[in-house]
Amino acid sequence: MNPKNNNNNNQSQKQAKDLENEKTGFLTKLGGVVKNWKNRFFVLNDGVLLYFVAKEDCTPRGQKTEEERNIWVDAIDKSREKHLKRIQVEKRLIEVDGIVKPEEEKKKVMKKWSNIVNQPLSIIQGNLEKLKVLARKGVPSSLRGKIWMNISGAVIAKEKKLRTVLLAFSSHRNDVQYAQGMAFIAALFLLYLSTEDAFWLLNHVMSEYRLIEIYKNNVYGLRKLTTVLNQLIQAFLPKVYKKFEEIGFLVEFIAGSWLPSLFLSNSALWFGIRFWDMFIFEHDPEISILSFTLAIFHRSQNILSKVLSVDQIFAHFKILRTVKLEDTCSNKKYYYFNIDNIISSASNFQKKELFQKIVKSEIEKFDQANVNEEKEDEKYLEVYKDYLL
Amino acid sequence: MNEEEEKYDLKIILLGSSKVGKTTLVNRLTQGTFENPEQTTGATFSKKKYQGELQEYTFSIWDTAGEERFDSLSSFYCRNSGCELILYDITDRNSFTNLDRFFDKLQYTNEDSFVILIGTKLDLIEETSKLRKVTLEEGKKKANDKNSYFFEISSKTGHNIQELWETVGDLFEKNSQKNEIKHRQDNNHFQINSFTNNQKKKNCC
């Protein structure tokens, strides 16, 4: 392969297609110091444009930053449109006879891959041969982890583990069986524990930390927690409470999506994990769940007391799903989701006498008002006891 | 425009048993993608713009958890919704026989709201119709009984998705034209005032 020959255009084009991720080709450039035209091999990869004296050369010359590269690529694209042979970029003339493929092509390849990633596993495996060919040209680095997990089948193994834990739990506690939300908790445990340990921990927190109450009997516990939470907001965040009443927002809307998974869904993982770090050390689960939830509202009270509609509250808390931990520390816009502040605010609430009083009395009130339901539940438990014996 | 200051013209709520494809439909509508989503806890909220005849509208879409034990919560989410999409999986008979519990929730919605019954996963029966457990006629009849519109869709192939979205938009526009006349008569002045007040408030805070 002789790079210095323009007739090789076709061949090098074909070659570049092979390396779809990387754009390569020959450009004739005018020397920076010595003003003569030289044929150079250009490589455009991951936002960096390099050129080499020869194709076999290993020392890159003229490394370009992304900004510089964009100027180059734009100039080359323009020259193509106008069928120019020679263009000037940053005081340098280059002659366009090679091929630096336009950005769009790179995007196309990315799109192809990201479509694949989003397919259900069965379809991915059905098209393995096609993918193999595509993969030989390199997997885009941003999707590499996901693709490797999917193709190797590690994803299935992981899901199987999760299913095992949940199945074991639901047959062990067949008074509740499986409820939506538990999967997130079990998955968190599996990040750090073996399958068996994850089961024991899940079983333990569900019964000893009374989390099971949240799901049992048509989410009785969840309804109880949100009712108490509502009273707490009225007492501690009166402005927010007033706003909620005014626009018809119910705390159930948002607490209903946080509490079944205890902050592990609809929020960033780092956020949920920090709650669990705290939660495991608490002896009264109601107190810790309620103080943490109240603290989230408390930290956002300036925004919440100014919103105009229910949807805006949702939009506000949706940020919590994607916000990065760093941003909540460094970017003023996201301070209200700073986890350290939320946790310290939660422990402040816990120390307050009024807080403890409201929680205690409201829980009692709720249980009394729903005493019939509670009994039904006990009946259920009786059956369950028999089953255990 | 700041996301938090946006106004929503129509609240759309998705109901249906778990695993019928509510979240998948939302993803198809809002992102144009098809993927295997996480399970939904409580409700999630997204938005999509609709280009009407005269102006652009923003619709909010509420996606709910389908598990029966969470039903007491989804009644809350239904409040003031203007459009309910009730979904069942055409390859899962149970999701169809269960539908009444979702129609029962409609008492929480607003009075001009419209309902669309949707059979999902149409792509699954393209290869073998054996998988179909609910016939097209049954679906149509159910929709007719419940005074609602009807579609069979596939979020995977995008089949009937555009048609569904346009129907939602058309029905919304028809409703709002009806209401506009009413509004103009008694509410117009008040609305303008309250709007400017809000603007001022925002600026000074």
Coordinates of C-alpha atoms in Angstrom, one line a residue:
Chain A
M1 CA 0.0 0.0 0.0
N2 CA 1.6 3.2 -1.1
P3 CA 0.2 6.2 0.8
K4 CA 1.8 8.8 -1.4
N5 CA -0.4 7.9 -4.4
N6 CA -3.7 9.6 -5.0
N7 CA -4.9 6.6 -6.8
N8 CA -4.9 4.8 -3.6
N9 CA -7.9 6.9 -2.6
N10 CA -10.3 4.1 -3.0
Q11 CA -8.2 1.7 -1.2
S12 CA -7.7 4.0 1.8
Q13 CA -11.4 4.8 1.8
K14 CA -12.2 1.1 2.1
Q15 CA -9.6 0.9 4.9
A16 CA -11.2 3.8 6.8
K17 CA -14.5 2.1 6.5
D18 CA -13.0 -0.9 8.2
L19 CA -12.0 1.3 11.1
E20 CA -15.4 2.9 11.4
N21 CA -14.7 4.4 14.8
E22 CA -11.5 6.0 13.6
K23 CA -11.4 8.3 10.7
T24 CA -8.1 8.1 8.8
G25 CA -6.9 9.3 5.4
F26 CA -4.3 11.2 3.5
L27 CA -4.2 15.0 3.4
T28 CA -1.7 17.2 1.7
K29 CA -0.6 19.9 4.1
L30 CA 1.5 22.9 3.8
G31 CA 4.5 22.9 6.2
G32 CA 4.4 25.3 9.0
V33 CA 8.0 26.4 8.8
V34 CA 9.2 25.1 5.5
K35 CA 6.5 26.1 3.1
N36 CA 6.2 23.1 0.9
W37 CA 3.3 20.6 0.4
K38 CA 3.6 17.3 2.1
N39 CA 1.5 14.2 2.1
R40 CA 0.6 13.2 5.6
F41 CA -1.5 10.4 7.1
F42 CA -4.2 11.8 9.3
V43 CA -6.0 9.9 12.1
L44 CA -9.1 11.3 13.8
N45 CA -10.1 9.4 16.9
D46 CA -12.0 10.2 20.0
G47 CA -11.8 13.9 19.5
V48 CA -8.2 14.1 18.7
L49 CA -6.7 14.7 15.3
L50 CA -3.2 13.4 14.7
Y51 CA -1.0 13.2 11.6
F52 CA 1.9 11.0 10.8
V53 CA 4.7 11.2 8.3
A54 CA 3.9 7.8 7.0
K55 CA 1.2 5.3 7.7
E56 CA 3.5 3.0 9.5
D57 CA 4.9 5.9 11.5
C58 CA 4.2 5.7 15.3
T59 CA 5.1 9.2 16.4
P60 CA 2.1 11.5 16.1
R61 CA 2.8 15.0 14.8
G62 CA 0.6 18.0 15.4
Q63 CA -1.7 16.7 18.1
K64 CA -4.9 18.7 18.0
T65 CA -7.3 19.5 20.8
E66 CA -11.0 18.9 20.2
E67 CA -11.6 22.6 19.5
E68 CA -8.8 22.7 16.9
R69 CA -10.0 19.5 15.4
N70 CA -13.5 20.8 15.0
I71 CA -12.1 23.7 13.0
W72 CA -10.2 21.3 10.8
V73 CA -13.1 19.0 10.3
D74 CA -15.5 21.8 9.5
A75 CA -13.1 23.3 7.0
I76 CA -12.6 20.0 5.3
D77 CA -16.3 19.4 5.1
K78 CA -16.9 22.8 3.6
S79 CA -14.2 22.3 1.0
R80 CA -15.9 19.1 0.0
E81 CA -19.2 20.8 -0.5
K82 CA -17.6 23.4 -2.7
H83 CA -15.3 20.9 -4.4
L84 CA -12.3 22.8 -3.3
K85 CA -9.0 21.2 -3.7
R86 CA -7.1 23.5 -1.3
I87 CA -8.3 25.2 1.9
Q88 CA -6.7 27.3 4.6
V89 CA -7.1 26.3 8.2
E90 CA -5.4 28.4 10.9
K91 CA -2.9 30.0 8.6
R92 CA -2.1 26.6 7.2
L93 CA -3.1 25.4 3.8
I94 CA -4.2 21.9 3.3
E95 CA -5.1 20.2 0.2
V96 CA -8.1 17.9 0.3
D97 CA -7.5 14.8 -1.6
G98 CA -7.7 12.3 1.2
I99 CA -10.5 11.3 3.4
V100 CA -11.3 12.5 6.8
K101 CA -14.8 11.2 7.1
P102 CA -17.4 13.7 8.4
E103 CA -18.7 13.5 12.0
E104 CA -22.1 12.2 10.9
E105 CA -20.6 8.9 10.0
K106 CA -19.2 8.5 13.4
K107 CA -22.6 9.3 14.8
K108 CA -24.2 6.7 12.6
V109 CA -21.9 4.0 14.0
M110 CA -22.7 5.1 17.5
K111 CA -26.4 5.0 16.8
K112 CA -26.1 1.5 15.4
W113 CA -24.4 0.3 18.6
S114 CA -26.7 2.1 21.0
N115 CA -29.7 0.6 19.2
I116 CA -28.1 -2.8 19.7
V117 CA -27.6 -2.2 23.4
N118 CA -31.2 -1.3 23.9
Q119 CA -32.5 -4.5 22.3
P120 CA -33.8 -7.2 24.5
L121 CA -31.2 -9.8 25.1
S122 CA -32.8 -12.5 23.0
I123 CA -32.7 -10.4 19.9
I124 CA -29.0 -9.5 20.6
Q125 CA -28.2 -13.1 20.8
G126 CA -30.1 -13.9 17.7
N127 CA -28.0 -11.5 15.7
L128 CA -24.7 -12.5 17.2
E129 CA -23.0 -13.2 13.8
K130 CA -23.8 -9.7 12.5
L131 CA -22.6 -8.1 15.6
K132 CA -19.4 -10.1 15.5
V133 CA -18.5 -8.4 12.3
L134 CA -19.4 -5.0 13.6
A135 CA -17.4 -5.7 16.8
R136 CA -14.2 -6.5 14.9
K137 CA -14.1 -2.9 13.9
G138 CA -14.1 -1.9 17.6
V139 CA -16.9 -1.2 20.0
P140 CA -17.4 2.5 20.9
S141 CA -15.7 3.1 24.2
S142 CA -18.8 4.7 25.9
L143 CA -20.9 1.6 25.3
R144 CA -18.1 -1.0 25.7
G145 CA -19.0 -2.0 29.3
K146 CA -22.6 -2.5 28.6
I147 CA -22.0 -4.5 25.4
W148 CA -19.5 -6.7 27.1
M149 CA -21.9 -7.4 29.9
N150 CA -24.7 -8.2 27.5
I151 CA -22.8 -10.3 25.0
S152 CA -20.9 -12.3 27.5
G153 CA -24.2 -13.2 29.3
A154 CA -22.9 -11.7 32.6
V155 CA -26.1 -9.7 32.6
I156 CA -28.2 -12.8 32.7
A157 CA -26.1 -14.3 35.5
K158 CA -26.6 -11.1 37.4
E159 CA -30.4 -11.1 36.9
K160 CA -30.5 -14.7 37.9
K161 CA -28.9 -13.9 41.2
L162 CA -31.4 -11.2 41.8
R163 CA -34.3 -13.5 40.9
T164 CA -32.9 -16.2 43.2
V165 CA -32.8 -13.8 46.1
L166 CA -36.3 -12.5 45.5
L167 CA -37.8 -15.9 44.9
A168 CA -36.3 -17.2 48.1
F169 CA -37.6 -14.2 50.0
S170 CA -41.1 -14.4 48.5
S171 CA -41.5 -18.1 49.3
H172 CA -40.1 -17.5 52.8
R173 CA -42.4 -14.6 53.6
N174 CA -45.4 -15.7 51.7
D175 CA -47.6 -13.3 53.7
V176 CA -46.3 -10.5 51.4
Q177 CA -44.5 -12.4 48.7
Y178 CA -42.9 -10.1 46.2
A179 CA -43.8 -6.4 46.0
Q180 CA -42.5 -3.8 43.5
G181 CA -39.7 -2.0 45.1
M182 CA -38.1 -4.9 46.8
A183 CA -36.0 -5.7 43.7
F184 CA -34.1 -2.4 44.1
I185 CA -33.2 -3.3 47.7
A186 CA -32.1 -6.8 46.9
A187 CA -30.1 -5.5 43.9
L188 CA -28.3 -3.1 46.2
F189 CA -27.4 -5.9 48.6
L190 CA -26.1 -8.0 45.7
L191 CA -23.7 -5.2 44.8
Y192 CA -21.8 -6.0 48.0
L193 CA -22.9 -9.5 49.1
S194 CA -23.1 -13.0 47.9
T195 CA -26.6 -14.4 46.9
E196 CA -27.1 -16.1 50.2
D197 CA -26.0 -13.2 52.3
A198 CA -28.1 -10.8 50.3
F199 CA -31.1 -13.1 51.0
W200 CA -30.4 -13.0 54.8
L201 CA -29.9 -9.3 54.9
L202 CA -33.1 -8.8 52.9
N203 CA -35.0 -11.1 55.1
H204 CA -33.6 -9.4 58.2
V205 CA -34.2 -5.8 57.2
M206 CA -37.7 -6.7 56.1
S207 CA -38.7 -8.2 59.4
E208 CA -36.4 -6.6 62.0
Y209 CA -36.5 -3.1 60.5
R210 CA -40.2 -3.7 59.9
L211 CA -39.9 -2.8 56.2
I212 CA -42.3 -5.5 55.4
E213 CA -45.0 -3.3 56.9
I214 CA -44.6 -0.9 54.0
Y215 CA -45.9 -3.5 51.5
K216 CA -48.2 -5.6 53.5
N217 CA -51.9 -5.3 53.3
N218 CA -52.2 -3.1 50.3
V219 CA -49.2 -1.0 51.3
Y220 CA -50.7 -0.2 54.7
G221 CA -47.3 1.0 56.0
L222 CA -46.7 3.2 53.0
R223 CA -50.0 4.8 53.5
K224 CA -49.3 5.3 57.2
L225 CA -45.9 6.8 56.5
T226 CA -47.2 9.3 54.0
T227 CA -50.1 10.3 56.3
V228 CA -47.6 11.0 59.1
L229 CA -45.3 12.8 56.7
N230 CA -48.1 15.1 55.7
Q231 CA -48.6 16.1 59.3
L232 CA -44.8 16.6 59.8
I233 CA -44.7 18.9 56.7
Q234 CA -47.6 20.9 58.1
A235 CA -45.8 21.3 61.4
F236 CA -42.3 22.0 60.2
L237 CA -42.6 23.4 56.7
P238 CA -45.9 25.3 56.9
K239 CA -45.1 27.3 53.7
V240 CA -44.6 24.1 51.7
Y241 CA -47.7 22.6 53.2
K242 CA -49.8 25.6 52.2
K243 CA -48.4 25.5 48.7
F244 CA -49.1 21.8 48.4
E245 CA -52.7 22.4 49.5
E246 CA -53.1 25.3 47.1
I247 CA -52.0 23.4 44.0
G248 CA -53.4 20.1 45.0
F249 CA -50.1 18.2 45.5
L250 CA -50.2 15.2 47.7
V251 CA -47.0 13.9 49.4
E252 CA -48.1 10.5 48.2
F253 CA -47.2 11.5 44.7
I254 CA -43.5 11.6 45.4
A255 CA -43.2 9.6 48.6
G256 CA -45.0 6.8 46.8
S257 CA -42.1 6.5 44.4
W258 CA -39.4 6.8 46.9
L259 CA -40.5 4.7 49.8
P260 CA -41.3 1.3 48.3
S261 CA -37.6 1.0 47.3
L262 CA -36.4 3.2 50.1
F263 CA -34.8 5.8 47.9
L264 CA -33.2 3.3 45.5
S265 CA -35.4 4.1 42.6
N266 CA -36.2 7.5 41.2
S267 CA -33.0 8.8 42.6
A268 CA -29.3 8.5 41.8
L269 CA -27.6 5.4 43.3
W270 CA -25.2 7.4 45.5
F271 CA -28.2 9.1 47.1
G272 CA -30.0 5.9 48.0
I273 CA -26.8 4.3 49.3
R274 CA -26.2 7.1 51.7
F275 CA -29.7 6.7 53.1
W276 CA -29.0 3.0 53.6
D277 CA -25.7 3.7 55.4
M278 CA -27.7 5.8 57.8
F279 CA -30.8 3.5 58.0
I280 CA -28.9 0.4 59.0
F281 CA -27.7 2.1 62.2
E282 CA -31.1 3.4 63.2
H283 CA -33.3 1.5 65.6
D284 CA -36.5 3.1 64.7
P285 CA -37.2 2.7 61.0
E286 CA -40.2 5.0 61.0
I287 CA -38.2 7.8 62.5
S288 CA -35.3 7.5 60.1
I289 CA -37.5 7.1 57.0
L290 CA -39.7 10.0 58.0
S291 CA -36.9 12.4 59.1
F292 CA -35.0 11.7 55.9
T293 CA -38.0 12.3 53.7
L294 CA -38.9 15.4 55.6
A295 CA -35.3 16.6 55.3
I296 CA -35.4 16.3 51.5
F297 CA -38.5 18.5 51.4
H298 CA -36.9 20.8 53.9
R299 CA -33.8 21.3 51.8
S300 CA -35.9 22.1 48.8
Q301 CA -38.4 24.3 50.6
N302 CA -37.5 27.5 48.8
I303 CA -38.3 26.0 45.5
L304 CA -41.3 24.0 46.7
S305 CA -43.0 27.1 48.2
K306 CA -42.7 28.9 44.9
V307 CA -43.9 26.4 42.4
L308 CA -47.0 27.0 40.3
S309 CA -48.2 23.4 39.6
V310 CA -47.9 19.8 40.6
D311 CA -45.9 19.1 37.5
Q312 CA -43.2 21.5 38.5
I313 CA -42.7 19.6 41.8
F314 CA -42.2 16.4 39.8
A315 CA -39.8 18.2 37.4
H316 CA -37.8 19.4 40.4
F317 CA -37.5 15.9 42.0
K318 CA -36.8 14.3 38.7
I319 CA -33.4 16.1 38.8
L320 CA -32.6 13.7 41.7
R321 CA -32.6 10.8 39.3
T322 CA -29.7 12.0 37.2
V323 CA -27.8 14.6 39.3
K324 CA -24.2 13.8 40.0
L325 CA -22.8 13.6 43.5
E326 CA -20.1 16.2 42.6
D327 CA -22.7 18.6 41.3
T328 CA -24.6 18.6 44.6
C329 CA -21.4 19.8 46.3
S330 CA -20.0 22.2 43.8
N331 CA -22.9 23.6 41.7
K332 CA -25.2 26.0 43.6
K333 CA -28.1 25.0 41.4
Y334 CA -28.1 21.5 43.0
Y335 CA -27.2 22.3 46.6
Y336 CA -30.6 21.3 47.7
F337 CA -29.8 17.7 46.9
N338 CA -26.6 17.7 48.8
I339 CA -26.7 14.5 50.8
D340 CA -24.7 15.6 53.8
N341 CA -27.0 18.6 54.3
I342 CA -30.0 16.3 54.0
I343 CA -28.7 13.8 56.5
S344 CA -27.7 16.5 59.0
S345 CA -31.1 18.1 58.6
A346 CA -32.7 14.7 59.1
S347 CA -30.8 14.1 62.4
N348 CA -31.8 17.6 63.5
F349 CA -35.4 16.7 63.0
Q350 CA -34.9 13.5 65.0
K351 CA -33.6 15.4 67.9
K352 CA -36.7 17.6 68.1
E353 CA -39.2 16.7 70.7
L354 CA -42.1 17.9 68.6
F355 CA -41.0 15.6 65.7
Q356 CA -40.9 12.6 68.0
K357 CA -44.3 13.5 69.5
I358 CA -46.0 14.0 66.1
V359 CA -44.6 10.7 64.7
K360 CA -45.7 8.8 67.8
S361 CA -49.2 10.3 68.0
E362 CA -49.9 10.2 64.3
I363 CA -48.9 6.6 64.0
E364 CA -51.2 5.7 66.8
K365 CA -54.0 7.7 65.3
F366 CA -53.6 6.0 61.9
D367 CA -53.5 2.5 63.4
Q368 CA -56.7 3.3 65.5
A369 CA -58.5 4.7 62.5
N370 CA -57.6 1.6 60.5
V371 CA -58.0 -0.9 63.2
N372 CA -60.1 -3.2 61.1
E373 CA -57.6 -3.4 58.4
E374 CA -54.9 -4.1 61.0
K375 CA -57.0 -7.1 62.3
E376 CA -57.3 -8.5 58.9
D377 CA -53.6 -8.4 58.7
E378 CA -53.3 -10.3 61.9
K379 CA -55.6 -13.0 60.6
Y380 CA -53.2 -13.2 57.7
L381 CA -50.3 -13.6 60.1
E382 CA -52.1 -16.4 62.0
V383 CA -52.3 -18.3 58.8
Y384 CA -48.7 -17.6 58.2
K385 CA -47.7 -18.9 61.6
D386 CA -49.4 -22.2 60.9
Y387 CA -47.5 -22.3 57.7
L388 CA -44.2 -21.9 59.5
L389 CA -44.9 -24.6 62.0
Chain B
M1 CA -36.8 28.2 29.3
N2 CA -36.3 26.8 32.7
E3 CA -37.8 23.3 33.1
E4 CA -39.4 24.3 36.3
E5 CA -41.3 27.2 34.8
E6 CA -43.0 25.3 32.1
K7 CA -46.8 24.9 32.0
Y8 CA -48.6 21.7 31.1
D9 CA -51.7 21.8 29.0
L10 CA -52.8 18.2 29.5
K11 CA -52.2 15.5 32.1
I12 CA -52.0 12.1 30.6
I13 CA -52.0 9.1 32.9
L14 CA -51.1 5.5 32.1
L15 CA -52.8 2.7 33.9
G16 CA -52.6 -1.1 33.5
S17 CA -51.3 -4.3 35.2
S18 CA -47.6 -4.7 35.7
K19 CA -45.5 -5.7 32.7
V20 CA -48.1 -4.6 30.1
G21 CA -45.6 -2.0 28.8
K22 CA -46.6 1.3 30.3
T23 CA -43.1 2.6 30.8
T24 CA -42.0 1.2 27.5
L25 CA -44.8 3.2 25.8
V26 CA -43.7 6.4 27.6
N27 CA -40.1 5.8 26.5
R28 CA -41.3 5.3 22.9
L29 CA -43.3 8.5 23.0
T30 CA -40.8 10.7 24.7
Q31 CA -37.5 9.4 23.4
G32 CA -38.4 7.3 20.4
T33 CA -36.5 4.3 21.8
F34 CA -37.4 0.8 22.8
E35 CA -35.7 -0.7 25.8
N36 CA -36.2 -2.8 28.8
P37 CA -37.0 -0.4 31.6
E38 CA -36.6 -0.7 35.3
Q39 CA -39.8 -1.4 37.2
T40 CA -41.7 1.7 38.2
T41 CA -42.4 2.5 41.8
G42 CA -45.1 5.0 42.6
A43 CA -45.3 7.2 39.6
T44 CA -42.9 8.9 37.3
F45 CA -43.5 12.0 35.3
S46 CA -42.3 13.0 31.8
K47 CA -43.4 15.5 29.2
K48 CA -43.9 15.7 25.5
K49 CA -44.7 18.5 23.1
Y50 CA -47.6 18.3 20.8
Q51 CA -47.8 20.5 17.7
G52 CA -51.4 21.6 17.4
E53 CA -53.1 23.3 14.5
L54 CA -52.4 26.8 15.9
Q55 CA -49.9 26.4 18.7
E56 CA -47.6 24.0 20.4
Y57 CA -48.7 22.3 23.6
T58 CA -46.8 20.5 26.4
F59 CA -48.4 17.4 27.8
S60 CA -47.4 15.8 31.0
I61 CA -47.3 12.0 31.1
W62 CA -47.7 10.1 34.4
D63 CA -46.6 6.6 34.5
T64 CA -47.7 4.4 37.4
A65 CA -46.8 1.2 39.1
G66 CA -49.0 -1.6 37.9
E67 CA -49.0 -3.9 40.9
E68 CA -52.4 -4.3 42.5
R69 CA -51.2 -3.5 46.1
F70 CA -50.3 0.0 44.9
D71 CA -53.8 0.7 43.6
S72 CA -54.7 2.9 46.6
L73 CA -51.9 5.2 45.5
S74 CA -52.7 5.4 41.8
S75 CA -56.1 6.9 42.6
F76 CA -54.1 9.9 43.9
Y77 CA -52.2 10.2 40.6
C78 CA -55.4 10.2 38.6
R79 CA -56.7 13.4 40.1
N80 CA -57.4 16.0 37.5
S81 CA -56.0 14.0 34.6
G82 CA -57.4 14.9 31.2
C83 CA -56.6 11.7 29.4
E84 CA -56.2 8.1 30.6
L85 CA -54.4 5.5 28.6
I86 CA -55.4 2.1 29.9
L87 CA -53.1 -0.6 28.7
Y88 CA -53.3 -4.4 28.5
D89 CA -51.0 -6.9 27.0
I90 CA -52.6 -8.8 24.0
T91 CA -50.6 -11.9 24.9
D92 CA -51.7 -11.9 28.5
R93 CA -55.3 -12.7 29.2
N94 CA -55.1 -11.7 32.9
S95 CA -54.1 -8.2 32.0
F96 CA -57.3 -7.9 30.0
T97 CA -59.7 -9.5 32.5
N98 CA -58.3 -7.2 35.1
L99 CA -59.1 -4.0 33.3
D100 CA -62.1 -3.0 35.3
R101 CA -60.1 -2.0 38.3
F102 CA -58.5 0.7 36.2
F103 CA -61.8 1.9 34.7
D104 CA -63.1 2.2 38.3
K105 CA -60.5 4.9 39.0
L106 CA -61.9 7.2 36.4
Q107 CA -64.1 8.9 39.0
Y108 CA -61.0 10.7 40.1
T109 CA -60.4 12.3 36.7
N110 CA -61.7 15.5 35.4
E111 CA -65.0 15.7 33.6
D112 CA -63.9 16.2 30.0
S113 CA -61.3 13.6 30.2
F114 CA -61.1 10.9 27.5
V115 CA -60.0 7.3 27.8
I116 CA -58.1 5.3 25.3
L117 CA -57.9 1.5 25.7
I118 CA -54.6 0.2 24.3
G119 CA -53.6 -3.4 23.5
T120 CA -49.8 -3.6 23.6
K121 CA -47.1 -5.9 22.3
L122 CA -48.6 -6.3 18.8
D123 CA -45.2 -7.2 17.4
L124 CA -45.2 -10.5 19.4
I125 CA -48.1 -11.9 17.4
E126 CA -46.7 -10.9 14.0
E127 CA -44.7 -14.1 13.7
T128 CA -47.1 -16.5 15.3
S129 CA -50.6 -15.5 16.1
K130 CA -50.7 -18.3 18.6
L131 CA -49.5 -15.9 21.2
R132 CA -52.5 -13.7 21.0
K133 CA -54.7 -14.2 24.0
V134 CA -57.1 -11.3 23.4
T135 CA -58.7 -10.8 20.0
L136 CA -59.0 -7.5 18.3
E137 CA -62.8 -7.7 18.5
E138 CA -62.8 -8.3 22.2
G139 CA -60.6 -5.2 22.7
K140 CA -62.8 -3.1 20.5
K141 CA -65.9 -4.3 22.3
K142 CA -64.4 -3.5 25.7
A143 CA -63.5 0.0 24.5
N144 CA -67.0 0.4 23.1
D145 CA -68.6 -0.7 26.4
K146 CA -66.5 1.7 28.4
N147 CA -67.1 4.6 26.0
S148 CA -63.4 4.9 25.1
Y149 CA -61.2 4.9 22.1
F150 CA -59.1 1.9 21.0
F151 CA -55.7 1.1 19.6
E152 CA -53.5 -1.9 19.3
I153 CA -49.9 -0.9 19.3
S154 CA -46.3 -2.0 19.4
S155 CA -43.8 0.1 21.3
K156 CA -41.1 -2.0 19.8
T157 CA -41.8 -1.5 16.1
G158 CA -43.6 1.9 16.6
H159 CA -46.8 0.5 15.1
N160 CA -49.7 2.8 15.6
I161 CA -47.7 5.0 18.0
Q162 CA -47.9 8.1 15.9
E163 CA -51.6 7.5 15.3
L164 CA -52.2 7.2 19.0
W165 CA -50.3 10.4 19.8
E166 CA -52.2 12.3 17.2
T167 CA -55.5 11.0 18.5
V168 CA -54.6 12.3 22.0
G169 CA -53.7 15.6 20.6
D170 CA -56.8 15.9 18.4
L171 CA -59.1 15.0 21.3
F172 CA -57.3 17.5 23.5
E173 CA -57.7 20.3 21.0
K174 CA -61.4 19.6 20.5
N175 CA -61.9 19.7 24.2
S176 CA -60.0 22.9 24.7
Q177 CA -61.8 24.7 21.9
K178 CA -65.0 23.8 23.6
N179 CA -63.8 25.2 26.9
E180 CA -62.2 28.3 25.5
I181 CA -65.6 29.8 24.7
K182 CA -66.7 29.1 28.2
H183 CA -63.5 30.6 29.7
R184 CA -63.6 33.7 27.6
Q185 CA -67.0 34.6 29.0
D186 CA -66.2 34.7 32.6
N187 CA -62.5 34.0 33.3
N188 CA -60.5 36.0 30.9
H189 CA -59.7 39.2 32.9
F190 CA -58.9 37.3 36.1
Q191 CA -56.5 35.0 34.2
I192 CA -54.5 37.8 32.7
N193 CA -54.1 39.5 36.1
S194 CA -53.1 36.4 37.9
F195 CA -50.6 35.6 35.2
T196 CA -48.8 39.0 35.5
N197 CA -48.7 38.8 39.2
N198 CA -47.0 35.5 39.1
Q199 CA -44.4 36.9 36.6
K200 CA -43.6 39.8 39.0
K201 CA -43.2 37.5 41.9
K202 CA -40.7 35.4 40.1
N203 CA -38.6 38.3 39.2
C204 CA -38.2 39.7 42.6
C205 CA -37.4 36.5 44.4

